[in-house]
mmCIF file of C-alpha atoms in Angstrom:
data_model
loop_
_atom_site.group_PDB
_atom_site.id
_atom_site.type_symbol
_atom_site.label_atom_id
_atom_site.label_comp_id
_atom_site.label_asym_id
_atom_site.label_seq_id
_atom_site.Cartn_x
_atom_site.Cartn_y
_atom_site.Cartn_z
ATOM 1 C CA GLY A 1 0.113 0.142 -0.129
ATOM 2 C CA TRP A 2 0.879 3.540 0.090
ATOM 3 C CA PRO A 3 2.682 4.612 3.060
ATOM 4 C CA GLY A 4 1.146 7.935 3.074
ATOM 5 C CA SER A 5 4.252 10.160 2.263
ATOM 6 C CA CYS A 6 5.960 11.226 -0.837
ATOM 7 C CA VAL A 7 9.637 10.061 -1.233
ATOM 8 C CA ALA A 8 11.322 11.199 -4.307
ATOM 9 C CA SER A 9 14.858 9.584 -3.842
ATOM 10 C CA PRO A 10 15.088 6.269 -5.152
ATOM 11 C CA ASP A 11 17.746 5.424 -2.286
ATOM 12 C CA GLU A 12 15.350 6.740 0.370
ATOM 13 C CA GLN A 13 12.615 4.473 -1.200
ATOM 14 C CA LYS A 14 15.002 1.552 -1.013
ATOM 15 C CA ARG A 15 15.930 2.103 2.581
ATOM 16 C CA MET A 16 12.474 2.417 3.927
ATOM 17 C CA THR A 17 11.243 -0.416 1.726
ATOM 18 C CA GLU A 18 14.167 -2.607 3.486
ATOM 19 C CA ARG A 19 13.159 -1.284 6.829
ATOM 20 C CA LEU A 20 9.208 -1.990 6.262
ATOM 21 C CA MET A 21 10.413 -5.794 5.274
ATOM 22 C CA GLU A 22 12.367 -5.995 8.471
ATOM 23 C CA GLU A 23 9.759 -4.877 10.790
ATOM 24 C CA SER A 24 6.889 -6.765 9.312
ATOM 25 C CA SER A 25 7.733 -10.164 10.671
ATOM 26 C CA SER A 26 4.502 -11.671 10.478
ATOM 27 C CA ILE A 27 2.676 -9.600 7.743
ATOM 28 C CA LYS A 28 5.009 -8.833 4.417
ATOM 29 C CA LEU A 29 4.425 -5.149 3.612
ATOM 30 C CA VAL A 30 5.321 -3.947 0.340
ATOM 31 C CA PRO A 31 5.096 -0.131 -0.234
ATOM 32 C CA VAL A 32 3.674 1.519 -3.354
ATOM 33 C CA TRP A 33 5.604 4.920 -3.785
ATOM 34 C CA LEU A 34 3.462 7.759 -5.385
ATOM 35 C CA ALA A 35 4.665 11.004 -6.783
ATOM 36 C CA LYS A 36 3.531 14.263 -5.400
ATOM 37 C CA GLU A 37 1.342 15.340 -8.263
ATOM 38 C CA ASP A 38 -0.341 11.506 -8.265
ATOM 39 C CA VAL A 39 -1.144 12.250 -4.675
ATOM 40 C CA ASP A 40 -2.599 15.644 -5.189
ATOM 41 C CA ASP A 41 -4.625 14.239 -8.496
ATOM 42 C CA PHE A 42 -5.288 10.627 -7.379
ATOM 43 C CA TYR A 43 -5.848 11.121 -3.554
ATOM 44 C CA THR A 44 -6.812 14.635 -2.783
ATOM 45 C CA GLY A 45 -8.579 14.908 -6.079
ATOM 46 C CA PHE A 46 -10.507 12.075 -7.985
ATOM 47 C CA SER A 47 -10.696 9.851 -4.651
ATOM 48 C CA ASN A 48 -11.632 12.497 -2.096
ATOM 49 C CA SER A 49 -13.166 15.346 -4.072
ATOM 50 C CA SER A 50 -15.027 13.307 -6.789
ATOM 51 C CA LEU A 51 -15.694 9.835 -5.590
ATOM 52 C CA TRP A 52 -16.027 10.362 -1.520
ATOM 53 C CA PRO A 53 -19.070 13.070 -1.952
ATOM 54 C CA LEU A 54 -20.882 11.109 -4.281
ATOM 55 C CA LEU A 55 -20.546 8.078 -2.336
ATOM 56 C CA HIS A 56 -22.170 9.657 0.537
ATOM 57 C CA TRP A 57 -24.797 11.330 -1.397
ATOM 58 C CA MET A 58 -23.170 14.795 -1.602
ATOM 59 C CA THR A 59 -23.498 15.917 -5.033
ATOM 60 C CA PRO A 60 -23.213 19.471 -4.348
ATOM 61 C CA TYR A 61 -19.767 18.973 -2.955
ATOM 62 C CA ALA A 62 -18.270 16.835 -6.008
ATOM 63 C CA HIS A 63 -15.875 18.396 -8.290
ATOM 64 C CA PHE A 64 -14.343 16.786 -11.241
ATOM 65 C CA LYS A 65 -11.247 17.210 -13.453
ATOM 66 C CA ARG A 66 -10.081 15.091 -16.296
ATOM 67 C CA ASN A 67 -6.613 15.071 -14.992
ATOM 68 C CA TRP A 68 -7.720 13.669 -11.769
ATOM 69 C CA PHE A 69 -9.233 10.596 -13.348
ATOM 70 C CA LYS A 70 -6.078 10.250 -15.588
ATOM 71 C CA ALA A 71 -3.998 10.078 -12.188
ATOM 72 C CA TYR A 72 -6.574 7.740 -10.809
ATOM 73 C CA GLU A 73 -5.934 5.227 -13.552
ATOM 74 C CA ARG A 74 -2.477 5.640 -13.376
ATOM 75 C CA VAL A 75 -2.157 4.691 -9.637
ATOM 76 C CA ASN A 76 -4.406 1.987 -9.815
ATOM 77 C CA GLU A 77 -2.378 0.445 -12.536
ATOM 78 C CA GLN A 78 0.528 1.154 -10.198
ATOM 79 C CA PHE A 79 -0.991 -0.748 -7.424
ATOM 80 C CA ALA A 80 -2.051 -3.853 -9.716
ATOM 81 C CA ASP A 81 1.506 -4.095 -11.199
ATOM 82 C CA ALA A 82 2.850 -4.167 -7.263
ATOM 83 C CA ILE A 83 0.352 -7.039 -6.649
ATOM 84 C CA LEU A 84 1.272 -9.010 -9.632
ATOM 85 C CA ALA A 85 4.751 -8.920 -8.823
ATOM 86 C CA VAL A 86 4.409 -10.894 -5.375
ATOM 87 C CA ALA A 87 0.995 -12.772 -5.779
ATOM 88 C CA THR A 88 0.530 -16.131 -6.778
ATOM 89 C CA PRO A 89 -2.748 -18.095 -7.845
ATOM 90 C CA GLN A 90 -2.591 -19.563 -4.347
ATOM 91 C CA ASP A 91 -3.081 -16.373 -2.706
ATOM 92 C CA LEU A 92 -6.425 -14.503 -1.707
ATOM 93 C CA ILE A 93 -6.119 -10.845 -2.904
ATOM 94 C CA TRP A 94 -8.138 -8.328 -0.702
ATOM 95 C CA VAL A 95 -8.412 -4.994 -2.189
ATOM 96 C CA HIS A 96 -9.962 -2.265 0.049
ATOM 97 C CA ASP A 97 -12.101 0.966 -0.619
ATOM 98 C CA TYR A 98 -12.994 3.314 -3.485
ATOM 99 C CA HIS A 99 -9.290 4.484 -3.803
ATOM 100 C CA LEU A 100 -8.810 1.275 -5.925
ATOM 101 C CA PHE A 101 -12.085 0.506 -7.807
ATOM 102 C CA LEU A 102 -10.251 -0.170 -10.864
ATOM 103 C CA VAL A 103 -7.564 -2.797 -9.563
ATOM 104 C CA PRO A 104 -9.805 -5.965 -9.688
ATOM 105 C CA GLN A 105 -10.374 -5.647 -13.339
ATOM 106 C CA MET A 106 -6.862 -4.445 -14.076
ATOM 107 C CA LEU A 107 -5.389 -7.633 -12.374
ATOM 108 C CA ARG A 108 -7.642 -9.785 -14.576
ATOM 109 C CA ARG A 109 -6.479 -8.346 -17.779
ATOM 110 C CA LYS A 110 -2.934 -8.133 -16.762
ATOM 111 C CA ARG A 111 -2.386 -11.612 -15.386
ATOM 112 C CA ASP A 112 -5.332 -13.964 -15.897
ATOM 113 C CA ASN A 113 -5.677 -13.027 -19.761
ATOM 114 C CA GLN A 114 -1.792 -13.145 -19.956
ATOM 115 C CA VAL A 115 -1.360 -16.548 -18.540
ATOM 116 C CA LEU A 116 -4.285 -18.120 -20.351
ATOM 117 C CA ARG A 117 -2.801 -16.739 -23.774
ATOM 118 C CA THR A 118 0.520 -18.169 -23.026
ATOM 119 C CA GLU A 119 -0.865 -21.622 -22.320
ATOM 120 C CA LEU A 120 -3.284 -21.479 -25.427
ATOM 121 C CA GLN A 121 -0.321 -20.390 -27.631
ATOM 122 C CA ARG A 122 1.429 -23.507 -26.439
ATOM 123 C CA GLN A 123 -1.224 -26.000 -26.546
ATOM 124 C CA GLY A 124 -3.466 -24.535 -29.396
ATOM 125 C CA HIS A 125 -7.043 -25.187 -28.050
ATOM 126 C CA VAL A 126 -10.094 -24.587 -30.577
ATOM 127 C CA GLN A 127 -12.548 -22.917 -28.350
ATOM 128 C CA ARG A 128 -11.847 -19.705 -26.510
ATOM 129 C CA PRO A 129 -14.220 -17.602 -24.572
ATOM 130 C CA GLY A 130 -15.554 -14.519 -26.122
ATOM 131 C CA HIS A 131 -14.372 -11.991 -23.688
ATOM 132 C CA LEU A 132 -10.502 -12.818 -24.329
ATOM 133 C CA PRO A 133 -8.384 -11.262 -26.759
ATOM 134 C CA GLU A 134 -7.390 -12.763 -29.824
ATOM 135 C CA LEU A 135 -4.066 -14.915 -30.187
ATOM 136 C CA ASP A 136 -1.508 -14.787 -32.857
ATOM 137 C CA ASP A 137 -1.379 -18.090 -34.339
ATOM 138 C CA THR A 138 1.536 -17.266 -36.478
ATOM 139 C CA ASN A 139 3.951 -19.476 -34.742
ATOM 140 C CA THR A 140 1.794 -22.523 -34.411
ATOM 141 C CA GLU A 141 -0.460 -24.457 -36.702
ATOM 142 C CA VAL A 142 -3.647 -25.925 -35.276
ATOM 143 C CA HIS A 143 -5.770 -28.244 -37.118
ATOM 144 C CA VAL A 144 -9.006 -29.697 -36.183
ATOM 145 C CA LYS A 145 -9.443 -33.424 -36.572
ATOM 146 C CA ARG A 146 -12.403 -34.269 -38.701
ATOM 147 C CA PRO A 147 -15.048 -36.564 -36.916
ATOM 148 C CA GLU A 148 -14.958 -39.959 -38.467
ATOM 149 C CA GLY A 149 -17.427 -40.952 -40.981
ATOM 150 C CA LEU A 150 -17.448 -37.272 -42.945
ATOM 151 C CA PRO A 151 -16.530 -37.604 -46.604
ATOM 152 C CA PRO A 152 -13.086 -36.101 -47.744
ATOM 153 C CA THR A 153 -12.889 -32.639 -48.490
ATOM 154 C CA ALA A 154 -11.365 -31.502 -51.981
ATOM 155 C CA GLU A 155 -8.225 -31.019 -50.373
ATOM 156 C CA GLU A 156 -8.054 -34.279 -48.786
ATOM 157 C CA GLY A 157 -9.314 -36.608 -51.679
ATOM 158 C CA ASN A 158 -10.245 -36.539 -55.452
ATOM 159 C CA ASP A 159 -13.949 -37.126 -54.857
ATOM 160 C CA GLU A 160 -15.713 -34.848 -57.100
ATOM 161 C CA ASP A 161 -19.051 -34.989 -55.009
ATOM 162 C CA ALA A 162 -17.298 -34.581 -51.603
ATOM 163 C CA GLY A 163 -19.376 -31.569 -50.986
ATOM 164 C CA LEU A 164 -22.591 -33.567 -51.452
ATOM 165 C CA GLN A 165 -24.242 -35.671 -48.657
ATOM 166 C CA THR A 166 -23.134 -39.269 -48.656
ATOM 167 C CA PRO A 167 -24.462 -42.031 -46.628
ATOM 168 C CA THR A 168 -21.861 -42.785 -43.672
ATOM 169 C CA GLY A 169 -21.971 -44.737 -40.847
ATOM 170 C CA ALA A 170 -23.308 -48.122 -39.799
ATOM 171 C CA ASP A 171 -26.869 -46.959 -39.469
ATOM 172 C CA GLY A 172 -26.982 -45.332 -42.893
ATOM 173 C CA GLY A 173 -27.306 -41.940 -41.616
ATOM 174 C CA PHE A 174 -26.401 -38.923 -43.450
ATOM 175 C CA HIS A 175 -23.807 -36.336 -42.585
ATOM 176 C CA GLU A 176 -23.817 -32.847 -44.166
ATOM 177 C CA ALA A 177 -20.676 -31.583 -45.520
ATOM 178 C CA GLN A 178 -20.047 -28.314 -47.085
ATOM 179 C CA GLY A 179 -21.754 -27.636 -50.216
ATOM 180 C CA GLY A 180 -24.722 -30.003 -49.061
ATOM 181 C CA TYR A 181 -28.280 -28.803 -49.735
ATOM 182 C CA PRO A 182 -31.867 -29.671 -48.250
ATOM 183 C CA GLY A 183 -33.247 -32.897 -49.655
ATOM 184 C CA ALA A 184 -30.413 -34.331 -50.693
ATOM 185 C CA GLU A 185 -31.247 -37.449 -48.880
ATOM 186 C CA ALA A 186 -34.546 -37.623 -50.928
ATOM 187 C CA ALA A 187 -32.625 -37.301 -54.153
ATOM 188 C CA ALA A 188 -30.271 -39.835 -53.362
ATOM 189 C CA GLY A 189 -33.477 -42.121 -53.028
ATOM 190 C CA ARG A 190 -32.779 -43.028 -49.260
ATOM 191 C CA LYS A 191 -35.041 -42.208 -46.162
ATOM 192 C CA PRO A 192 -33.714 -39.312 -44.306
ATOM 193 C CA LYS A 193 -32.701 -40.021 -40.656
ATOM 194 C CA PRO A 194 -35.170 -38.488 -38.200
ATOM 195 C CA LEU A 195 -33.820 -35.569 -36.204
ATOM 196 C CA ASP A 196 -34.016 -35.280 -32.443
ATOM 197 C CA ALA A 197 -34.973 -31.698 -31.684
ATOM 198 C CA PHE A 198 -33.583 -31.878 -28.178
ATOM 199 C CA ALA A 199 -30.317 -33.559 -29.126
ATOM 200 C CA SER A 200 -27.112 -31.561 -29.323
ATOM 201 C CA PRO A 201 -25.534 -31.668 -32.790
ATOM 202 C CA MET A 202 -22.329 -32.558 -31.033
ATOM 203 C CA GLN A 203 -23.645 -35.264 -28.914
ATOM 204 C CA ASP A 204 -21.452 -38.433 -28.623
ATOM 205 C CA LYS A 205 -18.904 -36.446 -30.664
ATOM 206 C CA SER A 206 -15.671 -34.905 -29.715
ATOM 207 C CA ILE A 207 -13.451 -32.236 -31.122
ATOM 208 C CA THR A 208 -10.024 -32.715 -30.574
ATOM 209 C CA VAL A 209 -7.090 -30.372 -31.766
ATOM 210 C CA VAL A 210 -3.807 -31.742 -33.068
ATOM 211 C CA GLN A 211 -0.591 -30.050 -33.640
ATOM 212 C CA GLU A 212 1.366 -31.294 -36.600
ATOM 213 C CA PRO A 213 4.802 -32.851 -35.601
ATOM 214 C CA ALA A 214 7.798 -31.053 -36.904
ATOM 215 C CA SER A 215 9.110 -31.950 -40.171
ATOM 216 C CA PRO A 216 12.591 -34.185 -39.938
ATOM 217 C CA ALA A 217 14.161 -31.180 -41.661
ATOM 218 C CA SER A 218 13.132 -28.921 -38.631
ATOM 219 C CA SER A 219 15.635 -28.246 -35.933
ATOM 220 C CA ALA A 220 14.994 -29.633 -32.656
ATOM 221 C CA GLY A 221 14.703 -25.876 -31.272
ATOM 222 C CA ASP A 222 12.114 -24.958 -33.671
ATOM 223 C CA ALA A 223 10.111 -28.062 -33.747
ATOM 224 C CA PRO A 224 6.516 -27.575 -31.824
ATOM 225 C CA GLU A 225 5.561 -30.102 -29.439
ATOM 226 C CA ALA A 226 3.441 -32.668 -31.077
ATOM 227 C CA PHE A 227 0.088 -33.744 -29.704
ATOM 228 C CA SER A 228 -1.725 -37.033 -30.633
ATOM 229 C CA SER A 229 -5.518 -36.968 -30.714
ATOM 230 C CA SER A 230 -7.666 -38.587 -27.781
ATOM 231 C CA SER A 231 -7.361 -42.182 -29.480
ATOM 232 C CA SER A 232 -3.568 -42.044 -29.082
ATOM 233 C CA PRO A 233 -2.690 -44.728 -25.987
ATOM 234 C CA SER A 234 0.608 -42.651 -25.349
ATOM 235 C CA ARG A 235 -1.199 -39.313 -24.271
ATOM 236 C CA GLY A 236 -4.268 -38.447 -22.501
ATOM 237 C CA LEU A 237 -6.639 -35.508 -23.187
ATOM 238 C CA ARG A 238 -5.059 -32.320 -22.731
ATOM 239 C CA ARG A 239 -6.347 -29.719 -20.437
ATOM 240 C CA THR A 240 -9.622 -27.569 -21.461
ATOM 241 C CA VAL A 241 -9.577 -24.021 -21.500
ATOM 242 C CA THR A 242 -11.808 -23.836 -18.470
ATOM 243 C CA GLN A 243 -9.265 -26.035 -16.607
ATOM 244 C CA VAL A 244 -6.473 -23.744 -17.652
ATOM 245 C CA GLU A 245 -8.550 -20.580 -16.391
ATOM 246 C CA MET A 246 -9.303 -22.297 -12.922
ATOM 247 C CA ASP A 247 -5.301 -23.152 -12.412
ATOM 248 C CA SER A 248 -4.372 -19.595 -13.273
ATOM 249 C CA LYS A 249 -6.944 -17.572 -12.122
ATOM 250 C CA LEU A 250 -6.162 -15.076 -9.267
ATOM 251 C CA LYS A 251 -8.701 -15.039 -6.321
ATOM 252 C CA ILE A 252 -9.743 -11.330 -5.831
ATOM 253 C CA ALA A 253 -12.145 -9.941 -3.331
ATOM 254 C CA PHE A 254 -13.280 -6.254 -2.637
ATOM 255 C CA PHE A 255 -14.561 -4.694 0.180
ATOM 256 C CA LEU A 256 -16.010 -1.039 0.394
ATOM 257 C CA HIS A 257 -15.745 0.714 3.473
ATOM 258 C CA THR A 258 -18.195 3.320 2.813
ATOM 259 C CA PRO A 259 -21.869 3.672 1.485
ATOM 260 C CA PHE A 260 -22.621 2.727 -2.040
ATOM 261 C CA PRO A 261 -25.140 5.321 -3.551
ATOM 262 C CA SER A 262 -28.196 4.830 -5.884
ATOM 263 C CA TYR A 263 -27.872 4.891 -9.656
ATOM 264 C CA GLU A 264 -29.226 8.507 -9.863
ATOM 265 C CA VAL A 265 -26.401 9.871 -7.572
ATOM 266 C CA LEU A 266 -23.575 7.647 -9.215
ATOM 267 C CA CYS A 267 -24.434 8.495 -12.781
ATOM 268 C CA VAL A 268 -23.355 12.134 -12.115
ATOM 269 C CA LEU A 269 -19.696 10.989 -11.979
ATOM 270 C CA PRO A 270 -18.686 10.849 -15.844
ATOM 271 C CA GLN A 271 -16.657 7.676 -15.193
ATOM 272 C CA CYS A 272 -19.350 5.989 -13.358
ATOM 273 C CA VAL A 273 -19.262 2.717 -15.910
ATOM 274 C CA ASP A 274 -15.399 2.481 -15.469
ATOM 275 C CA MET A 275 -15.984 2.282 -11.528
ATOM 276 C CA VAL A 276 -18.716 -0.434 -11.887
ATOM 277 C CA GLU A 277 -16.782 -2.624 -14.313
ATOM 278 C CA GLY A 278 -13.525 -2.181 -12.736
ATOM 279 C CA VAL A 279 -14.703 -3.584 -9.367
ATOM 280 C CA LEU A 280 -16.502 -6.439 -11.272
ATOM 281 C CA GLY A 281 -13.232 -7.996 -11.736
ATOM 282 C CA ALA A 282 -13.271 -9.488 -8.406
ATOM 283 C CA ASP A 283 -14.625 -12.639 -7.544
ATOM 284 C CA LEU A 284 -16.529 -11.410 -4.158
ATOM 285 C CA ILE A 285 -17.583 -7.609 -3.478
ATOM 286 C CA GLY A 286 -18.487 -7.011 -0.007
ATOM 287 C CA PHE A 287 -20.893 -4.087 1.402
ATOM 288 C CA HIS A 288 -21.697 -2.819 4.753
ATOM 289 C CA THR A 289 -25.608 -3.244 4.373
ATOM 290 C CA TYR A 290 -28.067 -4.838 1.879
ATOM 291 C CA ASN A 291 -28.887 -1.310 0.828
ATOM 292 C CA TYR A 292 -25.652 -0.694 -0.522
ATOM 293 C CA LEU A 293 -25.408 -4.038 -2.322
ATOM 294 C CA ARG A 294 -29.060 -3.385 -3.808
ATOM 295 C CA HIS A 295 -27.921 0.115 -5.190
ATOM 296 C CA PHE A 296 -24.749 -1.756 -6.764
ATOM 297 C CA ARG A 297 -27.026 -4.129 -8.280
ATOM 298 C CA SER A 298 -29.135 -1.222 -9.640
ATOM 299 C CA CYS A 299 -25.889 0.271 -11.244
ATOM 300 C CA VAL A 300 -24.970 -2.708 -12.647
ATOM 301 C CA ILE A 301 -28.160 -3.353 -14.936
ATOM 302 C CA ARG A 302 -28.411 0.318 -15.780
ATOM 303 C CA LEU A 303 -24.747 1.055 -16.510
ATOM 304 C CA CYS A 304 -23.359 -2.331 -17.501
ATOM 305 C CA GLY A 305 -26.551 -4.095 -19.130
ATOM 306 C CA PHE A 306 -25.855 -7.202 -16.984
ATOM 307 C CA THR A 307 -28.891 -8.724 -15.413
ATOM 308 C CA PRO A 308 -27.476 -9.906 -11.598
ATOM 309 C CA ASP A 309 -29.184 -12.292 -9.247
ATOM 310 C CA ILE A 310 -29.849 -11.620 -5.780
ATOM 311 C CA ASP A 311 -26.323 -12.423 -4.657
ATOM 312 C CA HIS A 312 -24.235 -12.478 -7.649
ATOM 313 C CA VAL A 313 -23.659 -11.113 -11.335
ATOM 314 C CA ASP A 314 -22.448 -13.312 -14.357
ATOM 315 C CA HIS A 315 -20.787 -11.081 -16.870
ATOM 316 C CA ARG A 316 -18.370 -11.834 -19.687
ATOM 317 C CA GLY A 317 -17.851 -15.612 -18.499
ATOM 318 C CA GLN A 318 -17.145 -14.680 -15.012
ATOM 319 C CA ARG A 319 -19.165 -14.736 -11.803
ATOM 320 C CA THR A 320 -18.894 -12.130 -9.304
ATOM 321 C CA LYS A 321 -20.658 -12.780 -5.951
ATOM 322 C CA LEU A 322 -22.152 -10.088 -3.702
ATOM 323 C CA GLY A 323 -22.093 -10.067 0.088
ATOM 324 C CA VAL A 324 -23.100 -7.919 3.288
ATOM 325 C CA PHE A 325 -20.568 -7.829 5.870
ATOM 326 C CA PRO A 326 -21.403 -5.493 8.417
ATOM 327 C CA ILE A 327 -18.148 -4.288 10.508
ATOM 328 C CA GLY A 328 -17.881 -1.785 13.244
ATOM 329 C CA ALA A 329 -15.356 -0.684 15.692
ATOM 330 C CA ASN A 330 -14.125 -2.951 18.750
ATOM 331 C CA VAL A 331 -15.542 -0.793 21.518
ATOM 332 C CA ARG A 332 -14.429 -3.399 24.155
ATOM 333 C CA GLY A 333 -11.055 -3.679 22.808
ATOM 334 C CA PHE A 334 -10.790 0.273 22.912
ATOM 335 C CA GLU A 335 -11.809 0.513 26.394
ATOM 336 C CA GLU A 336 -9.511 -2.433 27.649
ATOM 337 C CA ALA A 337 -6.740 -0.594 25.926
ATOM 338 C CA LEU A 338 -7.628 2.916 27.539
ATOM 339 C CA ARG A 339 -7.070 1.191 30.929
ATOM 340 C CA THR A 340 -3.276 -0.219 30.170
ATOM 341 C CA GLU A 341 0.057 1.447 31.385
ATOM 342 C CA THR A 342 0.909 1.762 27.828
ATOM 343 C CA PHE A 343 -1.910 3.997 27.087
ATOM 344 C CA ALA A 344 -1.372 6.089 30.273
ATOM 345 C CA GLU A 345 2.386 6.560 29.112
ATOM 346 C CA HIS A 346 1.495 7.752 25.542
ATOM 347 C CA LEU A 347 -1.178 10.088 27.087
ATOM 348 C CA LYS A 348 1.241 11.745 29.567
ATOM 349 C CA GLU A 349 3.859 12.358 26.620
ATOM 350 C CA TYR A 350 1.153 14.127 24.568
ATOM 351 C CA THR A 351 -0.059 16.280 27.702
ATOM 352 C CA GLU A 352 2.876 17.437 29.057
#
């Protein structure tokens, strides 16, 4: 986190970072150093002059400047980079409060998508979630194995009628290849196979992806890893996209320590959509009360176009859970601390 001061000297930053590491034996503290202009625009400006008044329904006190939000984006990305430098998929990342609304989504885009992209480039999968970026397949040729029983294509055989429907399979059924036309079964003098309206077109079939082995002339360093189909006894099925995502997915939780306003108040903020979509990158979002959660759900519907359930939001292939976690001051703990000798000594120092 941000230590609360501006340290311009790199040597002084290094010294204070080492000191924090030494004094935090049970908890590893990693500082995020901010420049003076970022503190003014990100913290004093956008966070406390734009967001804080709106989150507390104080619209007359909200002020906006374009450079404030640019600083807010820049600092949130700085926090995301600091987290990714030390976080692993086994860690639970807690992001706190309105200062870091954009961090959850930044973490998703920076790490989860990059890890998945690398894995898919290495293995060459067919199916990709629609919200992920396109891959560059210039270095790997990926082919889809045709289901058994289909007629050969023009590239695979010399059959001039390969594009027409031909009877295949033990049951005499028809498979429609490219170039087929309605009524081809009747034209061939055979009874069309009845269709099951409730059966999946891919039922009892599987599409596997095979990567062609390197030619003997290729060097060992340039040869891509060869994968066999699912029928090969030497290798099992490769992991699916979902498995890759689950293995590499960061676990992110966000808790808001302030109220969350209604849509009519939040929409005053020019970047209201960025705030809502940014925090939706988390797996869990926590609020103080159900009213705050209800207001957030309303903003998700009106600003992002998603349809949330009571306790979760499904969006772009991800599920974000919503929860209510009331917290307050430990009154009994404060009262006990006031009766200790340590407090009495500190009080004496401040009053004398």
